[in-house]
mmCIF file of C-alpha atoms and ligand atoms in Angstrom:
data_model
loop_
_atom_site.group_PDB
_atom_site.id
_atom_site.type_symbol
_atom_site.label_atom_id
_atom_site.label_comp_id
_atom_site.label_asym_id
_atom_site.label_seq_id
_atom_site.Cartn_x
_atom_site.Cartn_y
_atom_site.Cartn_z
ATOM 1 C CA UNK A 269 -69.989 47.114 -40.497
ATOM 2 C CA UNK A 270 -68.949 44.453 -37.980
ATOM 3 C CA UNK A 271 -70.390 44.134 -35.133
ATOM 4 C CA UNK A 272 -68.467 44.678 -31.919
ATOM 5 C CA UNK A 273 -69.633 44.023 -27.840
ATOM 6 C CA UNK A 274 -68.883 45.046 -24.660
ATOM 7 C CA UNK A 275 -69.000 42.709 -21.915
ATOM 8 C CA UNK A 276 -69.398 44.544 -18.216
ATOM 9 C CA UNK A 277 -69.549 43.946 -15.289
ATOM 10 C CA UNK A 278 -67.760 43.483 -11.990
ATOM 11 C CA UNK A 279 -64.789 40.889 -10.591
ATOM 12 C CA UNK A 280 -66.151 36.965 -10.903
ATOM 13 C CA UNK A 281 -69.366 38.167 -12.834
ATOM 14 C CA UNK A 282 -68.727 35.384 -15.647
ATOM 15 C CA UNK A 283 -67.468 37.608 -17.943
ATOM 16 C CA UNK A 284 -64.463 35.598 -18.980
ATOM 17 C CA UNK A 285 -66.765 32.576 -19.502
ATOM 18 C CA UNK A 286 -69.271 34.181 -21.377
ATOM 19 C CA UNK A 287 -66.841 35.835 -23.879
ATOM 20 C CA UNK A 288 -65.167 32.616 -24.313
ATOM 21 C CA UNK A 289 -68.933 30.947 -25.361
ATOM 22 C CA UNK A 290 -69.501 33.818 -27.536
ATOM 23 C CA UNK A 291 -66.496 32.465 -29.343
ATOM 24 C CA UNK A 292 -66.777 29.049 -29.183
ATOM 25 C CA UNK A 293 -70.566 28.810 -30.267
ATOM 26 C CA UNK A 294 -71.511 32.234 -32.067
ATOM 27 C CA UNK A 295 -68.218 32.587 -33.850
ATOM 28 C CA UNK A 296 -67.554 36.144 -32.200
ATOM 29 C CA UNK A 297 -63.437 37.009 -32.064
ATOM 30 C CA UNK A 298 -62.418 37.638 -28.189
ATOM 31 C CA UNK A 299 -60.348 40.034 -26.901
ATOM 32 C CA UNK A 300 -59.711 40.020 -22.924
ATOM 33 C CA UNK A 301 -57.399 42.433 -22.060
ATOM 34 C CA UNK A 302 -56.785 40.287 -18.724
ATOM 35 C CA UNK A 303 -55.567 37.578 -20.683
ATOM 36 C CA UNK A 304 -53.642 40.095 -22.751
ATOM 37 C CA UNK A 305 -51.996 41.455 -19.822
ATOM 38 C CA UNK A 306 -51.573 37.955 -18.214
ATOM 39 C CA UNK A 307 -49.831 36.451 -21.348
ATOM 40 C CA UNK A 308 -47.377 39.706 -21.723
ATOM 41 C CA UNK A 309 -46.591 38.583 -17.996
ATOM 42 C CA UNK A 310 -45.836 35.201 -18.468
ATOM 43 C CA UNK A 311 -43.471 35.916 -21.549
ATOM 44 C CA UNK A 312 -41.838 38.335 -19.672
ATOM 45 C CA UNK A 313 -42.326 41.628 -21.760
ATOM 46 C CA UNK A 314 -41.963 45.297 -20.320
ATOM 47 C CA UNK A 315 -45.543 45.749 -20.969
ATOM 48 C CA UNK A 316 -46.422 42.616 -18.878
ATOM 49 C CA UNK A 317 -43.881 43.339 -15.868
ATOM 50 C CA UNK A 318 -45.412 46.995 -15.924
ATOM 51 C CA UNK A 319 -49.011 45.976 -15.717
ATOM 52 C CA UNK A 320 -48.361 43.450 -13.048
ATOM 53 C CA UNK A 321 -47.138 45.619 -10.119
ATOM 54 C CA UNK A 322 -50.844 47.205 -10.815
ATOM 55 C CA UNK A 323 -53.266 43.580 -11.489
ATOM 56 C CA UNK A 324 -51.258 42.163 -7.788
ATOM 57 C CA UNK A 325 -52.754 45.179 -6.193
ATOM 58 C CA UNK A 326 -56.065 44.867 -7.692
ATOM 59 C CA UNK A 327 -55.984 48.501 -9.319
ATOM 60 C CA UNK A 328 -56.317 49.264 -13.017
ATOM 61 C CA UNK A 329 -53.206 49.406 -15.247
ATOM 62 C CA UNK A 330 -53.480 52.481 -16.831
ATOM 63 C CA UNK A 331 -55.307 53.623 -19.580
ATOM 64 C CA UNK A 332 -52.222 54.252 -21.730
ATOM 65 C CA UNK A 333 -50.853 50.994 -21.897
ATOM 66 C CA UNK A 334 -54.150 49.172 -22.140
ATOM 67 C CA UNK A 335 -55.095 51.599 -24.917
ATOM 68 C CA UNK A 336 -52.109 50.452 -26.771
ATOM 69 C CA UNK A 337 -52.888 46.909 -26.577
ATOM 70 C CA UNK A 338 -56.649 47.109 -27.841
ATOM 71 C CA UNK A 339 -55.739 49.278 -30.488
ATOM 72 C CA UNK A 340 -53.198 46.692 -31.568
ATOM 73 C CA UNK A 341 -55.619 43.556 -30.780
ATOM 74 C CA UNK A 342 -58.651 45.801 -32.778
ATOM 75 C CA UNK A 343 -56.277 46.007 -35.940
ATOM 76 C CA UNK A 344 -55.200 42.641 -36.049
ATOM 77 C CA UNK A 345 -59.033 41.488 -36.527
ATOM 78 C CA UNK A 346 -60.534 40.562 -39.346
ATOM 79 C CA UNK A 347 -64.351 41.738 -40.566
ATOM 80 C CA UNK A 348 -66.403 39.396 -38.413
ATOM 81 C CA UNK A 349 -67.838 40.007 -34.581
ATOM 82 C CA UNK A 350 -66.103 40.549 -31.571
ATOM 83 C CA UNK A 351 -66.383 40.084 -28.221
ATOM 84 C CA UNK A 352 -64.575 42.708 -26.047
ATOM 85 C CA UNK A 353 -63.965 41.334 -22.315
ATOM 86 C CA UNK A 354 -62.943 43.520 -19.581
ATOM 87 C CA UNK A 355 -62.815 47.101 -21.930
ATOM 88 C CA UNK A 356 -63.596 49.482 -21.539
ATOM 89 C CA UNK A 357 -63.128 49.541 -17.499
ATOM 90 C CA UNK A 358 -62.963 53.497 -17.532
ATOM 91 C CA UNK A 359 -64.701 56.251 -19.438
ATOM 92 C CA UNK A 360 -61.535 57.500 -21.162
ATOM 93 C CA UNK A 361 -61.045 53.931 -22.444
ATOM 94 C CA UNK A 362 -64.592 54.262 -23.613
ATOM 95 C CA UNK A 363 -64.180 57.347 -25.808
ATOM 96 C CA UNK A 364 -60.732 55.872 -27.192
ATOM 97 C CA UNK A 365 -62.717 52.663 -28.047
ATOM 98 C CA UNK A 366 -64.921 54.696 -30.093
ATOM 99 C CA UNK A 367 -62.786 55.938 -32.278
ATOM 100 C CA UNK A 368 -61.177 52.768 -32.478
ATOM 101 C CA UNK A 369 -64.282 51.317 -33.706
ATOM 102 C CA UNK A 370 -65.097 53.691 -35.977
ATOM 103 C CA UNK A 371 -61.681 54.192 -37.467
ATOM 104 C CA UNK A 372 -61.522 50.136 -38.073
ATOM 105 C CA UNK A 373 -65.269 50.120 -39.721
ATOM 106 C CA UNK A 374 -66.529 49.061 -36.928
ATOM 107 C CA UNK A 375 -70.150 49.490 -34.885
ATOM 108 C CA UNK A 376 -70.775 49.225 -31.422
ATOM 109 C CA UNK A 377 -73.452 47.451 -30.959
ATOM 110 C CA UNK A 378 -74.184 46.835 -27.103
ATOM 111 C CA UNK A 379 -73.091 46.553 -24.048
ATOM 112 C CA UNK A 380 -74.093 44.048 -21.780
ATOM 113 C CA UNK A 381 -73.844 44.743 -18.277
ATOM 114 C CA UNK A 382 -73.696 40.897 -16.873
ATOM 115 C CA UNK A 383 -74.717 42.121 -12.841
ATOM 116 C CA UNK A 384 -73.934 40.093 -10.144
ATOM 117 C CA UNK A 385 -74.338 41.561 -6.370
ATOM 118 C CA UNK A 386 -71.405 42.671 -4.070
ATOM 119 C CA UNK A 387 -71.786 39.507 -2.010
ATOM 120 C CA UNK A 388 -72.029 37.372 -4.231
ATOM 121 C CA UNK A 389 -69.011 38.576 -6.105
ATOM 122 C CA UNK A 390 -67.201 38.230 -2.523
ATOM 123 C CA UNK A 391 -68.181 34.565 -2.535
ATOM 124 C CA UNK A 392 -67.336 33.606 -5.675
ATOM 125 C CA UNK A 393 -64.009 34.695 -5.265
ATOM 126 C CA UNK A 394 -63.157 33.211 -2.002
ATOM 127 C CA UNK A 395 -64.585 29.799 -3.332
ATOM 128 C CA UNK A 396 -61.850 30.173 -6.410
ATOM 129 C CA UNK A 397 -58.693 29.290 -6.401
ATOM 130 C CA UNK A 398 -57.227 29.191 -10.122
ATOM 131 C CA UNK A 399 -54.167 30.411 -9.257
ATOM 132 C CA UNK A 400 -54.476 33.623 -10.023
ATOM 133 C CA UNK A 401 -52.115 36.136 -8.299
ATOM 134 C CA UNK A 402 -54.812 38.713 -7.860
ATOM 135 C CA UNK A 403 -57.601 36.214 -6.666
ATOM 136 C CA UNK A 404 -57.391 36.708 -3.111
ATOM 137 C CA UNK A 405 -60.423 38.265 -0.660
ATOM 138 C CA UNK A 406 -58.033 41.329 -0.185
ATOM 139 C CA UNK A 407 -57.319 42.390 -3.914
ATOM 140 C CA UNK A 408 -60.960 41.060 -4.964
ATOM 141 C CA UNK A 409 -63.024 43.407 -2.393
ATOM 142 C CA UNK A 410 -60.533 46.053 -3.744
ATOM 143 C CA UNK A 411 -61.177 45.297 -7.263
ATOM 144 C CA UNK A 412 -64.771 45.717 -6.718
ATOM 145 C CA UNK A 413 -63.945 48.967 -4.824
ATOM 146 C CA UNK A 414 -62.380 49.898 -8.026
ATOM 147 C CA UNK A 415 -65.493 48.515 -10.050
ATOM 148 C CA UNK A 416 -67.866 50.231 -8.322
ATOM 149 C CA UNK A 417 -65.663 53.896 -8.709
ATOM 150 C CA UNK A 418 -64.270 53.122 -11.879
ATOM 151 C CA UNK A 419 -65.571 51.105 -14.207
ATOM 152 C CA UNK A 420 -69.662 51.323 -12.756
ATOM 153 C CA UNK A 421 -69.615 55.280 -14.521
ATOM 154 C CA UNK A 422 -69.464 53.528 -17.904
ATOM 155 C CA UNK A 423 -73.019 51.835 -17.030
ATOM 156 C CA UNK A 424 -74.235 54.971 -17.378
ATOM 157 C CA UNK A 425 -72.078 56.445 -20.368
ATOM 158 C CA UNK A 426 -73.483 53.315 -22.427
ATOM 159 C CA UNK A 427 -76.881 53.760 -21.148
ATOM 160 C CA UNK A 428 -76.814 56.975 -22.507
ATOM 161 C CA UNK A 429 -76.694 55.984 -26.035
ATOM 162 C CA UNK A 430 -79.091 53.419 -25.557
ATOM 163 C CA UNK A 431 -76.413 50.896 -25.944
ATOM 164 C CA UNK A 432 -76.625 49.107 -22.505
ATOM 165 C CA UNK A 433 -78.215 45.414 -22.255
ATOM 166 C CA UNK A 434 -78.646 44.036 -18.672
ATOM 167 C CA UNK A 435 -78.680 40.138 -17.924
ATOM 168 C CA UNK A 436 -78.851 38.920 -14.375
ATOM 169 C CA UNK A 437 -75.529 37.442 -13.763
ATOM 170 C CA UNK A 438 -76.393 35.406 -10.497
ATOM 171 C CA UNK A 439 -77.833 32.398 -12.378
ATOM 172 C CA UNK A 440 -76.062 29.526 -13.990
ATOM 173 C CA UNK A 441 -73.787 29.691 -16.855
ATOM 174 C CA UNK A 442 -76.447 28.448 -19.329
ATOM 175 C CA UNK A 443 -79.189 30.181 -17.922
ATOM 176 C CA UNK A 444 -76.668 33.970 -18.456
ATOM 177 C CA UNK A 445 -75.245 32.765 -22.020
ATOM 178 C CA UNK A 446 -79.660 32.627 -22.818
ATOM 179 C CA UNK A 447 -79.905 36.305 -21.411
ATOM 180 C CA UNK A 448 -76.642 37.441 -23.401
ATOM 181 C CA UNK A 449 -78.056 35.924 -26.855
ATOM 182 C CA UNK A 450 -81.110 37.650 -26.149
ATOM 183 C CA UNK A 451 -79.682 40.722 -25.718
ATOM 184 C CA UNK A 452 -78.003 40.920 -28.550
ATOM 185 C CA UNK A 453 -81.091 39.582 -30.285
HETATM 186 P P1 AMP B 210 -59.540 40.546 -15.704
HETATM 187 O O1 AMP B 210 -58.917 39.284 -16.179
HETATM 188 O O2 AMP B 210 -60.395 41.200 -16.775
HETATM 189 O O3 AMP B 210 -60.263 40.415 -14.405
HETATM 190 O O4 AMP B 210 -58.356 41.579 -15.439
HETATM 191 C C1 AMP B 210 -57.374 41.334 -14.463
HETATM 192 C C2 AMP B 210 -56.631 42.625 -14.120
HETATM 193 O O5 AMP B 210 -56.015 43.140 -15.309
HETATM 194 C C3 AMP B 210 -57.503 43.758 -13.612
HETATM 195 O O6 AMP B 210 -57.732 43.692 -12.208
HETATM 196 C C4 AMP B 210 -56.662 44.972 -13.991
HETATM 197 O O7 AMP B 210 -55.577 45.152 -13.104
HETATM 198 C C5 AMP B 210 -56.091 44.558 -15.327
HETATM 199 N N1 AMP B 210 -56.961 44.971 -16.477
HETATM 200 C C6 AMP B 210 -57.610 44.156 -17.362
HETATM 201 N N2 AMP B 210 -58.281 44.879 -18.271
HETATM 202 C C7 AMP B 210 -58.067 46.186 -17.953
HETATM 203 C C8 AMP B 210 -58.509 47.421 -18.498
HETATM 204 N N3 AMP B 210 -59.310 47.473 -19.574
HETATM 205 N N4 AMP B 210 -58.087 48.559 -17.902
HETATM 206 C C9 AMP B 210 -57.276 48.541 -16.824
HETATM 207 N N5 AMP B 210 -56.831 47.413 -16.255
HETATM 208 C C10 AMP B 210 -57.217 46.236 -16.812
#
């Protein structure tokens, strides 16, 4: 069974980069539903301009449509590892991934939990400036608002079934891409 991962954690946590080094050095397939979202934007699909009135307010899109686009990114893989980034961000996402998994062959295997501290999170943010339409102080303490009541419940849904892997995010790059090989050991 292949082996699939969960990356978690809140806005500006390195997720994105980590994900991206589990697929450019460990040979892990990525799937970011950001960038998903993002690129449905950009080419101007229904999906995209739906999603968008929701990612410029710094809310979740919901679970429906980003259901529909992991199931479709999840089928279109092939047998090796991947690398989920930014799903499951709610609990229902969580059981649909399940099946998901299971119905493609598939095994969880963790969940890292890459935890970084509200301020921090706050700094980062301000400090970036990539262009992003949701990146400003406003919609990034309100996407940790939604973190912390959305997404945060899944911490313990994972830890539950002794999935959950924590690496301290507040360290460099390097230094969180050691903790998230040895997590998944
Ligand atoms: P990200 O690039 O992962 O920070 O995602 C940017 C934005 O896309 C989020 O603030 C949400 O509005 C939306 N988004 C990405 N993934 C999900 C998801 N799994 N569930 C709901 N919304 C999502």
């Amino acid at each position: 069974m292949s082996a699939t991962v969960v990356l978690l954690g809140p806005p500006a946590c390195g997720k994105g980069t980590q994900a991206e080094r589990l697929r450019d050095r460990a040979g892990f397939a990525l799937v970011a539903t950001g960038d998903l979202l993002r690129e449905a934007r950009a080419a101007g699909t229904e999906l995209g301009a739906r999603a968008a009135v929701f990612m410029d307010r710094g809310v979740l899109v919901p679970d429906e449509l980003i259901i529909g686009i992991v199931a479709e990114a999840v089928g279109a893989l092939g047998s090796g590892p991947v690398v989920l980034d930014g799903v499951s961000r709610t609990v229902p996402q969580a059981l649909e991934l399940d099946a998901l998994v299971r119905a493609h062959e598939r095994e969880l295997t963790a969940a890292i939990l890459i935890d970084v501290p509200d301020d921090e999170v706050v700094r980062r943010i301000a400090g970036r400036h990539q262009g992003r339409t949701d990146d400003t102080p406003e919609t990034a303490r309100e996407r940790l608002r939604v973190y912390h009541r959305e997404t945060e419940p899944l911490v313990r849904h994972f830890e539950a079934r002794g999935l959950l892997r924590r690496v301290d995010g507040a360290q460099d790059a390097d230094s969180v891409e050691d903790g998230v090989r040895a997590a998944l050991g």
